PDB file of C-alpha atoms in Angstrom:
ATOM      1  CA  MET X 266     198.869 109.683  37.911  1.00 94.00           C
ATOM      2  CA  ASN X 267     196.122 109.436  35.331  1.00 96.00           C
ATOM      3  CA  ILE X 268     192.474 110.574  35.578  1.00 97.00           C
ATOM      4  CA  SER X 269     190.258 108.034  37.296  1.00 97.00           C
ATOM      5  CA  LYS X 270     186.948 106.648  36.105  1.00 96.00           C
ATOM      6  CA  GLU X 271     185.273 109.031  38.706  1.00 97.00           C
ATOM      7  CA  GLY X 272     187.033 112.026  37.284  1.00 97.00           C
ATOM      8  CA  LEU X 273     186.262 110.999  33.738  1.00 96.00           C
ATOM      9  CA  ASN X 274     182.624 110.498  34.490  1.00 96.00           C
ATOM     10  CA  LEU X 275     182.456 113.986  36.064  1.00 97.00           C
ATOM     11  CA  ILE X 276     183.763 115.454  32.959  1.00 97.00           C
ATOM     12  CA  LYS X 277     181.328 113.503  30.765  1.00 97.00           C
ATOM     13  CA  GLU X 278     178.353 114.302  32.984  1.00 96.00           C
ATOM     14  CA  PHE X 279     178.954 118.062  32.964  1.00 96.00           C
ATOM     15  CA  GLU X 280     180.126 118.319  29.364  1.00 94.00           C
ATOM     16  CA  GLY X 281     177.328 116.090  27.999  1.00 95.00           C
ATOM     17  CA  LEU X 282     177.664 114.506  24.562  1.00 98.00           C
ATOM     18  CA  ARG X 283     176.665 116.614  21.571  1.00 97.00           C
ATOM     19  CA  LEU X 284     177.294 115.114  18.134  1.00 98.00           C
ATOM     20  CA  LYS X 285     176.463 118.375  16.294  1.00 98.00           C
ATOM     21  CA  ALA X 286     178.414 121.575  16.648  1.00 97.00           C
ATOM     22  CA  TYR X 287     177.013 124.349  18.908  1.00 95.00           C
ATOM     23  CA  LYS X 288     177.953 127.462  20.813  1.00 91.00           C
ATOM     24  CA  ALA X 289     177.391 127.070  24.465  1.00 78.00           C
ATOM     25  CA  VAL X 290     177.477 130.907  24.863  1.00 76.00           C
ATOM     26  CA  PRO X 291     176.705 133.136  21.890  1.00 82.00           C
ATOM     27  CA  SER X 292     179.806 135.235  22.595  1.00 82.00           C
ATOM     28  CA  GLU X 293     182.181 132.343  22.192  1.00 85.00           C
ATOM     29  CA  HIS X 294     184.512 132.530  19.182  1.00 90.00           C
ATOM     30  CA  TYR X 295     184.536 128.840  18.183  1.00 93.00           C
ATOM     31  CA  TYR X 296     182.049 126.014  18.188  1.00 96.00           C
ATOM     32  CA  THR X 297     181.937 123.048  20.600  1.00 95.00           C
ATOM     33  CA  ILE X 298     181.308 119.354  19.805  1.00 97.00           C
ATOM     34  CA  GLY X 299     181.353 115.996  21.431  1.00 97.00           C
ATOM     35  CA  TYR X 300     182.276 116.145  25.203  1.00 97.00           C
ATOM     36  CA  GLY X 301     183.079 119.774  25.149  1.00 93.00           C
ATOM     37  CA  HIS X 302     185.776 119.805  22.405  1.00 95.00           C
ATOM     38  CA  TYR X 303     186.218 123.446  21.434  1.00 91.00           C
ATOM     39  CA  GLY X 304     188.416 125.107  18.849  1.00 91.00           C
ATOM     40  CA  ARG X 305     188.971 126.356  15.312  1.00 94.00           C
ATOM     41  CA  ASP X 306     188.771 122.740  14.070  1.00 96.00           C
ATOM     42  CA  VAL X 307     184.988 122.629  14.938  1.00 97.00           C
ATOM     43  CA  LYS X 308     182.835 124.211  12.261  1.00 96.00           C
ATOM     44  CA  GLU X 309     179.324 125.394  12.270  1.00 94.00           C
ATOM     45  CA  ASP X 310     176.975 122.474  11.211  1.00 94.00           C
ATOM     46  CA  MET X 311     179.784 119.895  11.894  1.00 97.00           C
ATOM     47  CA  GLU X 312     178.514 116.425  12.938  1.00 98.00           C
ATOM     48  CA  ILE X 313     180.638 113.634  14.391  1.00 98.00           C
ATOM     49  CA  THR X 314     180.095 110.078  15.735  1.00 98.00           C
ATOM     50  CA  GLU X 315     180.374 108.982  19.298  1.00 96.00           C
ATOM     51  CA  GLU X 316     183.578 107.250  18.473  1.00 97.00           C
ATOM     52  CA  GLN X 317     184.988 110.644  17.147  1.00 97.00           C
ATOM     53  CA  ALA X 318     183.822 112.364  20.290  1.00 97.00           C
ATOM     54  CA  ASP X 319     185.700 109.779  22.404  1.00 95.00           C
ATOM     55  CA  ARG X 320     188.821 110.482  20.308  1.00 96.00           C
ATOM     56  CA  TYR X 321     188.490 114.279  20.948  1.00 96.00           C
ATOM     57  CA  LEU X 322     187.906 113.612  24.638  1.00 97.00           C
ATOM     58  CA  LYS X 323     191.122 111.568  24.873  1.00 95.00           C
ATOM     59  CA  MET X 324     193.094 114.206  22.975  1.00 94.00           C
ATOM     60  CA  ASP X 325     191.815 117.020  25.153  1.00 95.00           C
ATOM     61  CA  LEU X 326     192.264 115.106  28.351  1.00 97.00           C
ATOM     62  CA  ALA X 327     195.907 114.502  27.472  1.00 97.00           C
ATOM     63  CA  SER X 328     196.382 118.306  27.284  1.00 95.00           C
ATOM     64  CA  ALA X 329     194.471 118.985  30.562  1.00 97.00           C
ATOM     65  CA  GLU X 330     196.527 116.141  32.362  1.00 98.00           C
ATOM     66  CA  ARG X 331     199.831 117.662  31.178  1.00 97.00           C
ATOM     67  CA  ALA X 332     198.835 120.995  32.394  1.00 97.00           C
ATOM     68  CA  VAL X 333     197.943 119.584  35.837  1.00 98.00           C
ATOM     69  CA  ARG X 334     201.056 117.506  36.026  1.00 97.00           C
ATOM     70  CA  SER X 335     203.134 120.703  35.361  1.00 97.00           C
ATOM     71  CA  ILE X 336     202.036 122.623  38.404  1.00 96.00           C
ATOM     72  CA  GLU X 337     204.092 122.852  41.505  1.00 92.00           C
ATOM     73  CA  GLN X 338     201.484 121.172  43.732  1.00 90.00           C
ATOM     74  CA  TYR X 339     201.196 118.059  41.560  1.00 93.00           C
ATOM     75  CA  LYS X 340     203.649 115.929  43.631  1.00 93.00           C
ATOM     76  CA  ASP X 341     201.481 116.268  46.756  1.00 94.00           C
ATOM     77  CA  MET X 342     198.054 115.640  45.192  1.00 97.00           C
ATOM     78  CA  SER X 343     195.545 112.956  46.005  1.00 97.00           C
ATOM     79  CA  GLN X 344     193.701 111.189  43.158  1.00 97.00           C
ATOM     80  CA  GLY X 345     190.570 113.327  43.923  1.00 97.00           C
ATOM     81  CA  GLN X 346     192.592 116.551  43.723  1.00 98.00           C
ATOM     82  CA  TYR X 347     194.069 115.467  40.564  1.00 98.00           C
ATOM     83  CA  ASP X 348     190.815 114.410  38.951  1.00 98.00           C
ATOM     84  CA  ALA X 349     189.089 117.662  40.156  1.00 98.00           C
ATOM     85  CA  LEU X 350     191.862 119.846  38.647  1.00 98.00           C
ATOM     86  CA  VAL X 351     191.908 117.964  35.325  1.00 98.00           C
ATOM     87  CA  SER X 352     188.096 118.481  35.082  1.00 98.00           C
ATOM     88  CA  PHE X 353     188.612 122.211  35.929  1.00 98.00           C
ATOM     89  CA  THR X 354     191.398 122.532  33.299  1.00 97.00           C
ATOM     90  CA  TYR X 355     189.364 120.665  30.729  1.00 96.00           C
ATOM     91  CA  ASN X 356     186.645 123.217  31.205  1.00 93.00           C
ATOM     92  CA  CYS X 357     188.519 126.398  32.013  1.00 94.00           C
ATOM     93  CA  GLY X 358     191.899 125.992  30.377  1.00 94.00           C
ATOM     94  CA  ALA X 359     195.530 125.765  31.520  1.00 96.00           C
ATOM     95  CA  GLY X 360     195.725 129.606  31.882  1.00 97.00           C
ATOM     96  CA  ASN X 361     193.000 129.575  34.489  1.00 97.00           C
ATOM     97  CA  LEU X 362     194.660 126.585  36.132  1.00 98.00           C
ATOM     98  CA  LYS X 363     197.838 128.624  36.577  1.00 97.00           C
ATOM     99  CA  LYS X 364     195.812 131.522  38.098  1.00 97.00           C
ATOM    100  CA  LEU X 365     193.956 129.195  40.421  1.00 97.00           C
ATOM    101  CA  THR X 366     197.027 127.394  41.650  1.00 97.00           C
ATOM    102  CA  SER X 367     199.763 130.123  41.542  1.00 95.00           C
ATOM    103  CA  GLY X 368     201.307 130.529  45.003  1.00 94.00           C
ATOM    104  CA  ARG X 369     198.486 128.633  46.709  1.00 96.00           C
ATOM    105  CA  PRO X 370     198.545 125.487  48.883  1.00 96.00           C
ATOM    106  CA  LEU X 371     196.228 122.642  47.857  1.00 96.00           C
ATOM    107  CA  ASP X 372     193.611 123.348  50.521  1.00 94.00           C
ATOM    108  CA  VAL X 373     193.181 127.046  49.320  1.00 97.00           C
ATOM    109  CA  ILE X 374     193.104 125.852  45.694  1.00 97.00           C
ATOM    110  CA  GLY X 375     190.180 123.568  46.593  1.00 96.00           C
ATOM    111  CA  LYS X 376     188.286 126.412  48.222  1.00 96.00           C
ATOM    112  CA  LYS X 377     188.979 128.865  45.400  1.00 97.00           C
ATOM    113  CA  ILE X 378     187.892 126.573  42.613  1.00 98.00           C
ATOM    114  CA  THR X 379     184.178 127.621  43.039  1.00 97.00           C
ATOM    115  CA  LEU X 380     185.057 131.317  41.974  1.00 96.00           C
ATOM    116  CA  TYR X 381     185.409 130.058  38.359  1.00 97.00           C
ATOM    117  CA  ASN X 382     181.676 129.973  37.592  1.00 96.00           C
ATOM    118  CA  LYS X 383     181.213 132.608  34.958  1.00 92.00           C
ATOM    119  CA  ALA X 384     181.086 132.621  31.112  1.00 82.00           C
ATOM    120  CA  GLY X 385     180.721 135.823  29.178  1.00 78.00           C
ATOM    121  CA  GLY X 386     180.848 137.755  32.420  1.00 86.00           C
ATOM    122  CA  ARG X 387     177.696 135.969  33.887  1.00 88.00           C
ATOM    123  CA  VAL X 388     177.384 133.486  36.577  1.00 94.00           C
ATOM    124  CA  LEU X 389     175.986 130.233  34.998  1.00 92.00           C
ATOM    125  CA  LYS X 390     174.068 127.674  37.110  1.00 95.00           C
ATOM    126  CA  GLY X 391     175.731 124.774  35.295  1.00 94.00           C
ATOM    127  CA  LEU X 392     179.209 126.141  36.168  1.00 96.00           C
ATOM    128  CA  VAL X 393     178.213 126.694  39.756  1.00 97.00           C
ATOM    129  CA  ARG X 394     177.121 122.997  39.891  1.00 98.00           C
ATOM    130  CA  ARG X 395     180.260 121.799  38.140  1.00 98.00           C
ATOM    131  CA  ARG X 396     182.633 123.729  40.332  1.00 98.00           C
ATOM    132  CA  GLU X 397     180.777 122.414  43.539  1.00 98.00           C
ATOM    133  CA  ALA X 398     181.179 118.838  42.158  1.00 98.00           C
ATOM    134  CA  GLU X 399     184.856 119.469  41.579  1.00 98.00           C
ATOM    135  CA  LYS X 400     185.270 120.892  45.024  1.00 98.00           C
ATOM    136  CA  LYS X 401     183.613 117.784  46.504  1.00 98.00           C
ATOM    137  CA  LEU X 402     185.875 115.509  44.510  1.00 98.00           C
ATOM    138  CA  PHE X 403     188.909 117.618  45.411  1.00 98.00           C
ATOM    139  CA  PHE X 404     188.229 117.211  49.181  1.00 97.00           C
ATOM    140  CA  SER X 405     187.191 113.464  48.957  1.00 93.00           C
TER     141      SER X 405
END
């Protein structure tokens, strides 16, 4: 299974496209650029093209998809569940995917996804909206 157009559009919508490096939350260690590409390779004042942003997105999606394919529940997932968890992993990381899915059946995973709505210890409206959109896609 691969991410669908609907799943990809959800990620793009919530990440937004930023061609200049920024910190979404001041406490973050690294900068972010493109469609949410985050890491030590992103430097302050860095600028990229939309084509570079698409390459970063493809690279980062491959990592998120590998993580989702590695969980026990993968074999029983629908496309919507897969897409929602790839979006979640793209945003929250593979470690949080493991926490979310460990020992839980798919229906419980879908309900618990909304708990991951904080950054820097604070509930963020954008994360609340994203998790609700992922939950809706998960149960579609």
